[in-house]
Amino acid sequence: MSSATVKVSVIIPCHNHGEFIREAMQSVLASVFKNYEMIVVNDGSTDTFTLEVFKDLDREFPDHPKVRIVHQAHSGVAAARNNGIGLSRGKYILPLDADDRIAPHYLNKAAEILENNPDVGVVYPHAQFFGEKEGAWEFPPFDPKRLLLYNSVVVSSVYRREIWEACNGYDPEMRLGYEDWEFWISAMEKGWKFHLLSGPMFEYRMRSGSRNSACDIPENRRALIRYLCNKHKKIYAENLEYVISEKDVELSQAHIHIRTLEAAISDREADLSNIYDSRGWKALLICCRIRDRIIPLNSKRRRLAKHIFNMMIRLGDILKTLTRRVFISRGK
């Protein structure tokens, strides 16, 4: 496929994610849109399984018209993306992490928007969580000011190559994550519009130990925000009043939520205290103590007593259900 005809370049950096990389690649290969190339960048993986996977990929795609496998020393995801994009030929770029997936119609819908709207530089979709957590991940319509507060654009958005060139690529200094957030701020500063697609077109894998979770640590989060503000001083200074007021509202809402939780916990503690002070609870404790003294822990009698006790509980539940049905039938 010549450089003149490649429409979308999909760039997949991978560092020790051999267990997921084939899923990501397969989601691209299953795309309805076929005018693409896929560049998978092995970012200095070290675990045995991932290295074996890449050996297999090298054998499977030695001279594939759409798929290229490249290797580099470990430099971080930003540098890996930059390397892959530098080797790519597409008019539009889609960065895809090795543990995520895209929907079959994502590429054609994004490319159509970019082809028909020359003022739009970035097309981003709604998403879905999968893995350790499942559910919808919906984004609001694009708001330039909101982007200064939150990373409100999904990492796997499709954008024009000239944005990457004008922004000097992803910042390799941001090793802990959110290099895509900084990239979107740079694109916004240069005047490009962002377009939100309808429907979920991107699947984000939820798993513990991801890079972005490292930025949830307070000192890392503080360093991230300071870095963004220093690198984009002009736009943050111009919107300082908005940023401070929105953060103040957010802090106030967090305090209200904390007070609500504290009140709920206090009510539960009061309920538990009433239970512990009740005659029934004290009688139950006495019965348990007598049982422990009379019946040895591992004896057959102990197991039999436990079985009888459970049977009595189930029988009590059945009697409650029958009694409730009798009262309901009489009420009719």
PDB file of N, CA and C in Angstrom, residues 203-267:
ATOM      1  N   GLU A 203     -12.975   0.412  23.448  1.00  0.00           N
ATOM      2  CA  GLU A 203     -13.103  -0.455  24.621  1.00  0.00           C
ATOM      3  C   GLU A 203     -11.842  -0.344  25.468  1.00  0.00           C
ATOM      4  N   TYR A 204     -12.037   0.139  26.704  1.00  0.00           N
ATOM      5  CA  TYR A 204     -10.920   0.413  27.615  1.00  0.00           C
ATOM      6  C   TYR A 204     -10.849  -0.676  28.679  1.00  0.00           C
ATOM      7  N   ARG A 205      -9.716  -1.346  28.746  1.00  0.00           N
ATOM      8  CA  ARG A 205      -9.555  -2.438  29.703  1.00  0.00           C
ATOM      9  C   ARG A 205      -9.267  -1.882  31.095  1.00  0.00           C
ATOM     10  N   MET A 206     -10.099  -2.281  32.058  1.00  0.00           N
ATOM     11  CA  MET A 206      -9.885  -1.906  33.454  1.00  0.00           C
ATOM     12  C   MET A 206      -9.046  -2.990  34.124  1.00  0.00           C
ATOM     13  N   ARG A 207      -7.917  -2.591  34.671  1.00  0.00           N
ATOM     14  CA  ARG A 207      -7.060  -3.546  35.376  1.00  0.00           C
ATOM     15  C   ARG A 207      -6.231  -2.797  36.406  1.00  0.00           C
ATOM     16  N   SER A 208      -5.898  -3.478  37.479  1.00  0.00           N
ATOM     17  CA  SER A 208      -5.073  -2.875  38.517  1.00  0.00           C
ATOM     18  C   SER A 208      -3.638  -2.747  38.023  1.00  0.00           C
ATOM     19  N   GLY A 209      -2.960  -1.712  38.500  1.00  0.00           N
ATOM     20  CA  GLY A 209      -1.556  -1.528  38.139  1.00  0.00           C
ATOM     21  C   GLY A 209      -1.328  -0.822  36.824  1.00  0.00           C
ATOM     22  N   SER A 210      -2.359  -0.198  36.231  1.00  0.00           N
ATOM     23  CA  SER A 210      -2.160   0.524  34.981  1.00  0.00           C
ATOM     24  C   SER A 210      -1.351   1.795  35.234  1.00  0.00           C
ATOM     25  N   ARG A 211      -0.783   2.355  34.151  1.00  0.00           N
ATOM     26  CA  ARG A 211       0.076   3.533  34.310  1.00  0.00           C
ATOM     27  C   ARG A 211      -0.675   4.706  34.910  1.00  0.00           C
ATOM     28  N   ASN A 212      -1.879   4.956  34.423  1.00  0.00           N
ATOM     29  CA  ASN A 212      -2.612   6.129  34.893  1.00  0.00           C
ATOM     30  C   ASN A 212      -2.963   6.044  36.369  1.00  0.00           C
ATOM     31  N   SER A 213      -3.068   4.814  36.909  1.00  0.00           N
ATOM     32  CA  SER A 213      -3.368   4.685  38.332  1.00  0.00           C
ATOM     33  C   SER A 213      -2.225   5.228  39.181  1.00  0.00           C
ATOM     34  N   ALA A 214      -1.005   5.274  38.618  1.00  0.00           N
ATOM     35  CA  ALA A 214       0.132   5.835  39.353  1.00  0.00           C
ATOM     36  C   ALA A 214      -0.062   7.318  39.613  1.00  0.00           C
ATOM     37  N   CYS A 215      -0.804   7.991  38.729  1.00  0.00           N
ATOM     38  CA  CYS A 215      -1.048   9.425  38.906  1.00  0.00           C
ATOM     39  C   CYS A 215      -2.158   9.698  39.910  1.00  0.00           C
ATOM     40  N   ASP A 216      -2.792   8.663  40.447  1.00  0.00           N
ATOM     41  CA  ASP A 216      -3.768   8.850  41.518  1.00  0.00           C
ATOM     42  C   ASP A 216      -3.070   9.054  42.855  1.00  0.00           C
ATOM     43  N   ILE A 217      -1.796   8.707  42.939  1.00  0.00           N
ATOM     44  CA  ILE A 217      -1.012   8.966  44.145  1.00  0.00           C
ATOM     45  C   ILE A 217      -0.841  10.477  44.273  1.00  0.00           C
ATOM     46  N   PRO A 218      -1.172  11.068  45.434  1.00  0.00           N
ATOM     47  CA  PRO A 218      -1.205  12.535  45.571  1.00  0.00           C
ATOM     48  C   PRO A 218       0.038  13.257  45.063  1.00  0.00           C
ATOM     49  N   GLU A 219       1.234  12.786  45.435  1.00  0.00           N
ATOM     50  CA  GLU A 219       2.442  13.505  45.019  1.00  0.00           C
ATOM     51  C   GLU A 219       2.647  13.437  43.508  1.00  0.00           C
ATOM     52  N   ASN A 220       2.249  12.310  42.885  1.00  0.00           N
ATOM     53  CA  ASN A 220       2.357  12.198  41.432  1.00  0.00           C
ATOM     54  C   ASN A 220       1.332  13.085  40.739  1.00  0.00           C
ATOM     55  N   ARG A 221       0.126  13.122  41.297  1.00  0.00           N
ATOM     56  CA  ARG A 221      -0.918  13.980  40.726  1.00  0.00           C
ATOM     57  C   ARG A 221      -0.506  15.445  40.807  1.00  0.00           C
ATOM     58  N   ARG A 222       0.067  15.823  41.936  1.00  0.00           N
ATOM     59  CA  ARG A 222       0.523  17.201  42.125  1.00  0.00           C
ATOM     60  C   ARG A 222       1.609  17.550  41.105  1.00  0.00           C
ATOM     61  N   ALA A 223       2.533  16.630  40.907  1.00  0.00           N
ATOM     62  CA  ALA A 223       3.609  16.864  39.938  1.00  0.00           C
ATOM     63  C   ALA A 223       3.059  16.960  38.514  1.00  0.00           C
ATOM     64  N   LEU A 224       2.053  16.138  38.192  1.00  0.00           N
ATOM     65  CA  LEU A 224       1.433  16.165  36.866  1.00  0.00           C
ATOM     66  C   LEU A 224       0.799  17.519  36.580  1.00  0.00           C
ATOM     67  N   ILE A 225      -0.019  18.014  37.526  1.00  0.00           N
ATOM     68  CA  ILE A 225      -0.714  19.283  37.314  1.00  0.00           C
ATOM     69  C   ILE A 225       0.280  20.431  37.199  1.00  0.00           C
ATOM     70  N   ARG A 226       1.305  20.417  38.022  1.00  0.00           N
ATOM     71  CA  ARG A 226       2.327  21.465  37.943  1.00  0.00           C
ATOM     72  C   ARG A 226       3.026  21.441  36.586  1.00  0.00           C
ATOM     73  N   TYR A 227       3.295  20.250  36.090  1.00  0.00           N
ATOM     74  CA  TYR A 227       3.967  20.122  34.796  1.00  0.00           C
ATOM     75  C   TYR A 227       3.086  20.682  33.682  1.00  0.00           C
ATOM     76  N   LEU A 228       1.806  20.334  33.709  1.00  0.00           N
ATOM     77  CA  LEU A 228       0.883  20.835  32.689  1.00  0.00           C
ATOM     78  C   LEU A 228       0.775  22.351  32.737  1.00  0.00           C
ATOM     79  N   CYS A 229       0.638  22.895  33.949  1.00  0.00           N
ATOM     80  CA  CYS A 229       0.489  24.350  34.101  1.00  0.00           C
ATOM     81  C   CYS A 229       1.743  25.087  33.647  1.00  0.00           C
ATOM     82  N   ASN A 230       2.910  24.540  33.946  1.00  0.00           N
ATOM     83  CA  ASN A 230       4.156  25.186  33.535  1.00  0.00           C
ATOM     84  C   ASN A 230       4.365  25.111  32.027  1.00  0.00           C
ATOM     85  N   LYS A 231       3.971  23.993  31.430  1.00  0.00           N
ATOM     86  CA  LYS A 231       4.172  23.835  29.992  1.00  0.00           C
ATOM     87  C   LYS A 231       3.154  24.635  29.188  1.00  0.00           C
ATOM     88  N   HIS A 232       1.983  24.854  29.773  1.00  0.00           N
ATOM     89  CA  HIS A 232       0.916  25.584  29.071  1.00  0.00           C
ATOM     90  C   HIS A 232       0.492  26.797  29.902  1.00  0.00           C
ATOM     91  N   LYS A 233       1.471  27.595  30.288  1.00  0.00           N
ATOM     92  CA  LYS A 233       1.227  28.724  31.194  1.00  0.00           C
ATOM     93  C   LYS A 233       0.199  29.704  30.642  1.00  0.00           C
ATOM     94  N   LYS A 234       0.290  30.007  29.365  1.00  0.00           N
ATOM     95  CA  LYS A 234      -0.565  31.038  28.782  1.00  0.00           C
ATOM     96  C   LYS A 234      -2.038  30.670  28.888  1.00  0.00           C
ATOM     97  N   ILE A 235      -2.400  29.469  28.454  1.00  0.00           N
ATOM     98  CA  ILE A 235      -3.818  29.101  28.440  1.00  0.00           C
ATOM     99  C   ILE A 235      -4.355  28.892  29.853  1.00  0.00           C
ATOM    100  N   TYR A 236      -3.514  28.392  30.766  1.00  0.00           N
ATOM    101  CA  TYR A 236      -3.961  28.239  32.153  1.00  0.00           C
ATOM    102  C   TYR A 236      -4.098  29.599  32.828  1.00  0.00           C
ATOM    103  N   ALA A 237      -3.199  30.532  32.513  1.00  0.00           N
ATOM    104  CA  ALA A 237      -3.288  31.880  33.088  1.00  0.00           C
ATOM    105  C   ALA A 237      -4.544  32.594  32.593  1.00  0.00           C
ATOM    106  N   GLU A 238      -4.880  32.410  31.330  1.00  0.00           N
ATOM    107  CA  GLU A 238      -6.066  33.052  30.757  1.00  0.00           C
ATOM    108  C   GLU A 238      -7.358  32.498  31.354  1.00  0.00           C
ATOM    109  N   ASN A 239      -7.319  31.281  31.858  1.00  0.00           N
ATOM    110  CA  ASN A 239      -8.519  30.636  32.408  1.00  0.00           C
ATOM    111  C   ASN A 239      -8.377  30.341  33.899  1.00  0.00           C
ATOM    112  N   LEU A 240      -7.536  31.121  34.578  1.00  0.00           N
ATOM    113  CA  LEU A 240      -7.246  30.871  35.990  1.00  0.00           C
ATOM    114  C   LEU A 240      -8.499  30.967  36.854  1.00  0.00           C
ATOM    115  N   GLU A 241      -9.339  31.976  36.611  1.00  0.00           N
ATOM    116  CA  GLU A 241     -10.557  32.153  37.408  1.00  0.00           C
ATOM    117  C   GLU A 241     -11.477  30.946  37.274  1.00  0.00           C
ATOM    118  N   TYR A 242     -11.636  30.466  36.045  1.00  0.00           N
ATOM    119  CA  TYR A 242     -12.492  29.295  35.813  1.00  0.00           C
ATOM    120  C   TYR A 242     -11.927  28.066  36.510  1.00  0.00           C
ATOM    121  N   VAL A 243     -10.627  27.829  36.365  1.00  0.00           N
ATOM    122  CA  VAL A 243      -9.998  26.644  36.947  1.00  0.00           C
ATOM    123  C   VAL A 243     -10.146  26.638  38.461  1.00  0.00           C
ATOM    124  N   ILE A 244      -9.876  27.792  39.099  1.00  0.00           N
ATOM    125  CA  ILE A 244      -9.955  27.865  40.563  1.00  0.00           C
ATOM    126  C   ILE A 244     -11.390  27.689  41.040  1.00  0.00           C
ATOM    127  N   SER A 245     -12.345  28.358  40.379  1.00  0.00           N
ATOM    128  CA  SER A 245     -13.747  28.274  40.812  1.00  0.00           C
ATOM    129  C   SER A 245     -14.298  26.861  40.646  1.00  0.00           C
ATOM    130  N   GLU A 246     -13.952  26.187  39.542  1.00  0.00           N
ATOM    131  CA  GLU A 246     -14.434  24.826  39.323  1.00  0.00           C
ATOM    132  C   GLU A 246     -13.827  23.855  40.331  1.00  0.00           C
ATOM    133  N   LYS A 247     -12.564  24.031  40.625  1.00  0.00           N
ATOM    134  CA  LYS A 247     -11.917  23.172  41.619  1.00  0.00           C
ATOM    135  C   LYS A 247     -12.486  23.422  43.014  1.00  0.00           C
ATOM    136  N   ASP A 248     -12.855  24.676  43.300  1.00  0.00           N
ATOM    137  CA  ASP A 248     -13.453  24.990  44.600  1.00  0.00           C
ATOM    138  C   ASP A 248     -14.818  24.319  44.737  1.00  0.00           C
ATOM    139  N   VAL A 249     -15.622  24.362  43.670  1.00  0.00           N
ATOM    140  CA  VAL A 249     -16.925  23.691  43.686  1.00  0.00           C
ATOM    141  C   VAL A 249     -16.737  22.188  43.862  1.00  0.00           C
ATOM    142  N   GLU A 250     -15.776  21.629  43.157  1.00  0.00           N
ATOM    143  CA  GLU A 250     -15.497  20.190  43.261  1.00  0.00           C
ATOM    144  C   GLU A 250     -15.103  19.814  44.687  1.00  0.00           C
ATOM    145  N   LEU A 251     -14.270  20.648  45.321  1.00  0.00           N
ATOM    146  CA  LEU A 251     -13.840  20.393  46.695  1.00  0.00           C
ATOM    147  C   LEU A 251     -15.012  20.491  47.661  1.00  0.00           C
ATOM    148  N   SER A 252     -15.880  21.485  47.432  1.00  0.00           N
ATOM    149  CA  SER A 252     -17.059  21.647  48.287  1.00  0.00           C
ATOM    150  C   SER A 252     -17.987  20.439  48.183  1.00  0.00           C
ATOM    151  N   GLN A 253     -18.202  19.946  46.963  1.00  0.00           N
ATOM    152  CA  GLN A 253     -19.049  18.771  46.767  1.00  0.00           C
ATOM    153  C   GLN A 253     -18.438  17.534  47.422  1.00  0.00           C
ATOM    154  N   ALA A 254     -17.120  17.428  47.379  1.00  0.00           N
ATOM    155  CA  ALA A 254     -16.441  16.301  48.026  1.00  0.00           C
ATOM    156  C   ALA A 254     -16.643  16.346  49.534  1.00  0.00           C
ATOM    157  N   HIS A 255     -16.588  17.550  50.124  1.00  0.00           N
ATOM    158  CA  HIS A 255     -16.801  17.693  51.569  1.00  0.00           C
ATOM    159  C   HIS A 255     -18.226  17.303  51.950  1.00  0.00           C
ATOM    160  N   ILE A 256     -19.199  17.713  51.116  1.00  0.00           N
ATOM    161  CA  ILE A 256     -20.598  17.347  51.373  1.00  0.00           C
ATOM    162  C   ILE A 256     -20.760  15.831  51.325  1.00  0.00           C
ATOM    163  N   HIS A 257     -20.135  15.213  50.347  1.00  0.00           N
ATOM    164  CA  HIS A 257     -20.216  13.751  50.209  1.00  0.00           C
ATOM    165  C   HIS A 257     -19.598  13.060  51.418  1.00  0.00           C
ATOM    166  N   ILE A 258     -18.475  13.588  51.893  1.00  0.00           N
ATOM    167  CA  ILE A 258     -17.814  13.006  53.071  1.00  0.00           C
ATOM    168  C   ILE A 258     -18.706  13.114  54.293  1.00  0.00           C
ATOM    169  N   ARG A 259     -19.337  14.277  54.480  1.00  0.00           N
ATOM    170  CA  ARG A 259     -20.228  14.457  55.638  1.00  0.00           C
ATOM    171  C   ARG A 259     -21.425  13.511  55.557  1.00  0.00           C
ATOM    172  N   THR A 260     -21.947  13.309  54.348  1.00  0.00           N
ATOM    173  CA  THR A 260     -23.067  12.377  54.170  1.00  0.00           C
ATOM    174  C   THR A 260     -22.650  10.953  54.535  1.00  0.00           C
ATOM    175  N   LEU A 261     -21.458  10.552  54.105  1.00  0.00           N
ATOM    176  CA  LEU A 261     -20.949   9.218  54.441  1.00  0.00           C
ATOM    177  C   LEU A 261     -20.715   9.078  55.940  1.00  0.00           C
ATOM    178  N   GLU A 262     -20.184  10.127  56.566  1.00  0.00           N
ATOM    179  CA  GLU A 262     -19.947  10.089  58.008  1.00  0.00           C
ATOM    180  C   GLU A 262     -21.254   9.923  58.774  1.00  0.00           C
ATOM    181  N   ALA A 263     -22.315  10.623  58.320  1.00  0.00           N
ATOM    182  CA  ALA A 263     -23.623  10.504  58.969  1.00  0.00           C
ATOM    183  C   ALA A 263     -24.179   9.091  58.807  1.00  0.00           C
ATOM    184  N   ALA A 264     -24.017   8.518  57.605  1.00  0.00           N
ATOM    185  CA  ALA A 264     -24.506   7.157  57.362  1.00  0.00           C
ATOM    186  C   ALA A 264     -23.755   6.146  58.225  1.00  0.00           C
ATOM    187  N   ILE A 265     -22.442   6.327  58.354  1.00  0.00           N
ATOM    188  CA  ILE A 265     -21.640   5.428  59.195  1.00  0.00           C
ATOM    189  C   ILE A 265     -22.058   5.547  60.650  1.00  0.00           C
ATOM    190  N   SER A 266     -22.322   6.781  61.095  1.00  0.00           N
ATOM    191  CA  SER A 266     -22.752   6.998  62.482  1.00  0.00           C
ATOM    192  C   SER A 266     -24.079   6.294  62.760  1.00  0.00           C
ATOM    193  N   ASP A 267     -25.007   6.374  61.789  1.00  0.00           N
ATOM    194  CA  ASP A 267     -26.300   5.696  61.950  1.00  0.00           C
ATOM    195  C   ASP A 267     -26.111   4.183  62.026  1.00  0.00           C
TER     196      ASP A 267
END
